[in-house]
Every structure is written in structure tokens, then in C-alpha cells.
């Protein structure tokens, strides 16, 4: 007879993803979202995880989404990804299926505007904006500003800008 106690050590993995490496994790709503080199995973936060109910599921499959640690602003998660030899910023949110995440490219209208290797993403909610610092833009950063409808079903406004400061201020 096997007895599993709540304080027993366990090893948990999502089926079929044994060769992935977790590089970052953020809390989105009550869930823990883990970013790997190949997949994104979700650890549900509705209940405490114990050896009896341990679960980790593949929430999305955005390969190469681990260029920099993602950032959460409200109920939205932002991450950078290279697509078609250009730097993009993706917005991730809960999908229509439970424990699934959907993302879309909020930088799709840009062609070559975002350059370099991302170093940091910071998202905020009031006002809604995301800041991206890249290694090549040593004296500035990119800003994505947006305004969603009250029920967050429609993007009312969005814009991109780049702020560059005098080099005498030093490296950001």
C-alpha cells in the first residue's frame, strides 16, 4: 500500500515536454504561468498543489518566447518573441478554453521599429502601458500605450513610441 502525504517531495512535468527548460514564471490571475524555451505552462491556482493533486499543463506553444522575463499588467501578460527575423511583442491572455492561453502580436503594424535584444519588460495598468528596454537602445526605451473598453473586449486605442535621452544622463 502506498501512502502519499501532503509534504512528500514530488516531481511534476507536463506530458510530452520532458526536454523543455523553464526560464521564467509570473502570476496571472490566480495561476502560475511558466515560460519554457518551447512551451508555456500553467499551474492552476484555484486549489493548493499537493502530491495528491499535482498538475502542470501546457497552456500555449510559443517557441522562443523566453527572450526576456515576461511582465503582467492587470489581466494581460506581455512577452517578446522573434518572428520572421524581427523583434515582436506579444500580448497573452486567458483563452476561451480553461487553462489555455492565447496570444497575439501587438507590434504587427511595426516593421523593424523594435530592434535589438530585449533586456526588460515592465507593464503597468494605470495608464495602460508596456515599457521595453533593449540592449542596443542604451539611452532609451520603447513604450506601447493602449486603452481597452471597460469590459476588455475591444482595444480602443494603441500607439508605439521610442524615448531617447541624452547620453550624458548615462546608461539606463
Coordinates of C-alpha atoms in Angstrom, one line a residue:
X1 CA 0.0 0.0 0.0
X2 CA 1.3 3.4 -0.9
X3 CA 0.6 6.4 1.3
X4 CA 1.2 9.9 -0.2
X5 CA 1.4 12.6 2.4
X6 CA 0.9 16.3 1.6
X7 CA 4.5 17.1 2.5
X8 CA 6.1 14.4 0.4
X9 CA 8.6 15.6 -2.3
X10 CA 7.3 15.2 -5.9
X11 CA 8.4 15.6 -9.5
X12 CA 5.9 17.0 -11.9
X13 CA 6.0 17.6 -15.6
X14 CA 3.6 18.2 -18.5
X15 CA 3.2 15.1 -20.6
X16 CA 5.4 15.2 -23.7
X17 CA 7.5 18.2 -22.7
X18 CA 10.4 16.5 -20.8
X19 CA 13.0 18.2 -22.9
X20 CA 12.0 21.8 -22.3
X21 CA 13.7 24.2 -19.9
X22 CA 11.7 26.6 -17.7
X23 CA 13.3 30.1 -17.8
X24 CA 10.7 32.4 -16.1
X25 CA 7.4 32.4 -14.3
X26 CA 4.8 35.0 -13.5
X27 CA 1.4 35.0 -11.7
X28 CA -1.5 35.7 -14.0
X29 CA -4.8 35.9 -12.1
X30 CA -4.6 33.1 -9.6
X31 CA -2.5 30.9 -11.8
X32 CA 1.3 30.5 -12.2
X33 CA 2.4 30.8 -15.8
X34 CA 5.8 29.2 -16.5
X35 CA 7.8 30.1 -19.7
X36 CA 10.0 27.5 -21.2
X37 CA 12.1 27.5 -24.3
X38 CA 9.4 25.7 -26.3
X39 CA 6.2 25.8 -24.4
X40 CA 4.3 27.9 -21.8
X41 CA 2.7 26.0 -18.9
X42 CA 0.0 26.8 -16.4
X43 CA -0.1 25.7 -12.8
X44 CA -3.7 26.3 -11.6
X45 CA -4.0 28.4 -8.6
X46 CA -7.6 27.6 -7.7
X47 CA -6.5 24.9 -5.2
X48 CA -3.3 24.3 -3.3
X49 CA -0.9 21.9 -5.1
X50 CA -0.1 18.8 -3.1
X51 CA 1.4 15.4 -4.1
X52 CA -2.2 14.1 -4.4
X53 CA -3.4 16.7 -6.9
X54 CA -0.2 17.9 -8.6
X55 CA -0.9 19.2 -12.2
X56 CA 1.0 21.2 -14.7
X57 CA -0.4 21.7 -18.2
X58 CA 0.8 23.0 -21.5
X59 CA -1.1 26.3 -21.9
X60 CA 0.4 27.6 -25.1
X61 CA 3.1 26.7 -27.6
X62 CA 5.0 29.9 -28.5
X63 CA 8.5 28.7 -29.1
X64 CA 11.3 31.2 -28.3
X65 CA 9.1 33.3 -26.0
X66 CA 11.8 33.3 -23.4
X67 CA 14.0 36.2 -24.8
X68 CA 13.3 38.1 -21.6
X69 CA 11.2 37.6 -18.5
X70 CA 7.5 38.3 -19.2
X71 CA 5.6 41.1 -17.4
X72 CA 1.9 41.1 -16.2
X73 CA -0.2 44.2 -16.3
X74 CA -3.7 43.6 -14.9
X75 CA -5.1 40.5 -16.6
X76 CA -2.7 40.7 -19.6
X77 CA 0.7 39.2 -19.9
X78 CA 3.4 40.6 -22.3
X79 CA 6.4 38.8 -23.7
X80 CA 8.9 39.3 -26.6
X81 CA 9.5 36.9 -29.4
X82 CA 11.5 36.8 -32.6
X83 CA 9.3 36.2 -35.7
X84 CA 10.5 36.4 -39.3
X85 CA 13.8 38.0 -38.2
X86 CA 12.2 40.9 -36.3
X87 CA 11.5 41.6 -32.6
X88 CA 7.8 41.4 -31.7
X89 CA 5.9 42.0 -28.5
X90 CA 3.0 39.6 -27.8
X91 CA 0.0 40.0 -25.6
X92 CA -1.2 36.9 -23.8
X93 CA -4.5 36.4 -22.0
X94 CA -6.7 33.6 -20.8
X95 CA -8.3 31.8 -23.8
X96 CA -11.8 30.5 -24.4
X97 CA -10.8 27.1 -23.1
X98 CA -9.9 26.7 -19.4
X99 CA -6.2 26.6 -18.6
X100 CA -5.3 27.7 -22.1
X101 CA -3.6 31.0 -23.1
X102 CA -3.9 32.9 -26.3
X103 CA -1.5 35.5 -27.6
X104 CA -1.4 38.0 -30.5
X105 CA 1.2 40.3 -31.9
X106 CA 0.6 43.9 -30.6
X107 CA 3.6 45.0 -32.7
X108 CA 2.3 43.6 -36.0
X109 CA 1.9 47.1 -37.5
X110 CA 5.6 47.8 -37.0
X111 CA 8.2 46.7 -39.4
X112 CA 11.7 46.9 -38.0
X113 CA 10.8 49.5 -35.4
X114 CA 11.7 47.3 -32.4
X115 CA 15.3 46.4 -32.7
X116 CA 17.9 44.6 -30.6
X117 CA 17.9 42.1 -27.8
X118 CA 15.3 42.8 -25.1
X119 CA 16.6 43.2 -21.6
X120 CA 13.4 44.1 -19.6
X121 CA 9.7 44.4 -20.0
X122 CA 7.6 46.4 -17.5
X123 CA 3.8 46.5 -17.8
X124 CA 1.5 48.8 -15.8
X125 CA -2.2 49.3 -15.7
X126 CA -2.8 53.0 -14.9
X127 CA -2.3 54.2 -17.5
X128 CA -2.1 51.0 -19.5
X129 CA 1.5 50.9 -21.0
X130 CA 4.3 48.5 -21.5
X131 CA 7.9 49.6 -21.5
X132 CA 10.6 47.6 -23.3
X133 CA 14.4 48.1 -22.8
X134 CA 16.7 46.6 -25.3
X135 CA 20.5 46.2 -25.2
X136 CA 21.1 48.2 -28.3
X137 CA 19.0 51.2 -27.2
X138 CA 21.3 52.1 -24.3
X139 CA 19.9 55.6 -23.7
X140 CA 16.2 55.0 -24.1
X141 CA 13.3 52.5 -24.3
X142 CA 10.1 51.7 -26.3
X143 CA 6.6 52.3 -25.0
X144 CA 3.4 50.6 -26.0
X145 CA 0.4 52.6 -24.8
X146 CA -3.2 51.3 -25.1
X147 CA -6.7 51.8 -23.9
X148 CA -9.2 48.9 -23.7
X149 CA -13.0 49.1 -23.4
X150 CA -14.4 48.7 -19.9
X151 CA -15.2 45.0 -20.4
X152 CA -11.7 44.5 -22.1
X153 CA -13.3 43.0 -25.2
X154 CA -12.1 45.7 -27.6
X155 CA -8.9 47.8 -28.0
X156 CA -10.0 51.4 -28.3
X157 CA -6.5 52.9 -28.9
X158 CA -2.9 51.9 -29.1
X159 CA 0.3 53.6 -30.0
X160 CA 4.1 52.9 -30.0
X161 CA 6.8 55.4 -29.2
X162 CA 10.5 55.4 -28.5
X163 CA 12.0 57.7 -25.9
X164 CA 15.7 58.5 -26.3
X165 CA 17.7 60.5 -23.7
X166 CA 20.9 62.4 -24.0
X167 CA 23.9 60.1 -23.5
X168 CA 25.2 62.5 -20.8
X169 CA 22.5 61.2 -18.5
X170 CA 24.2 57.8 -18.5
X171 CA 23.1 54.3 -19.5
X172 CA 19.6 53.3 -18.4

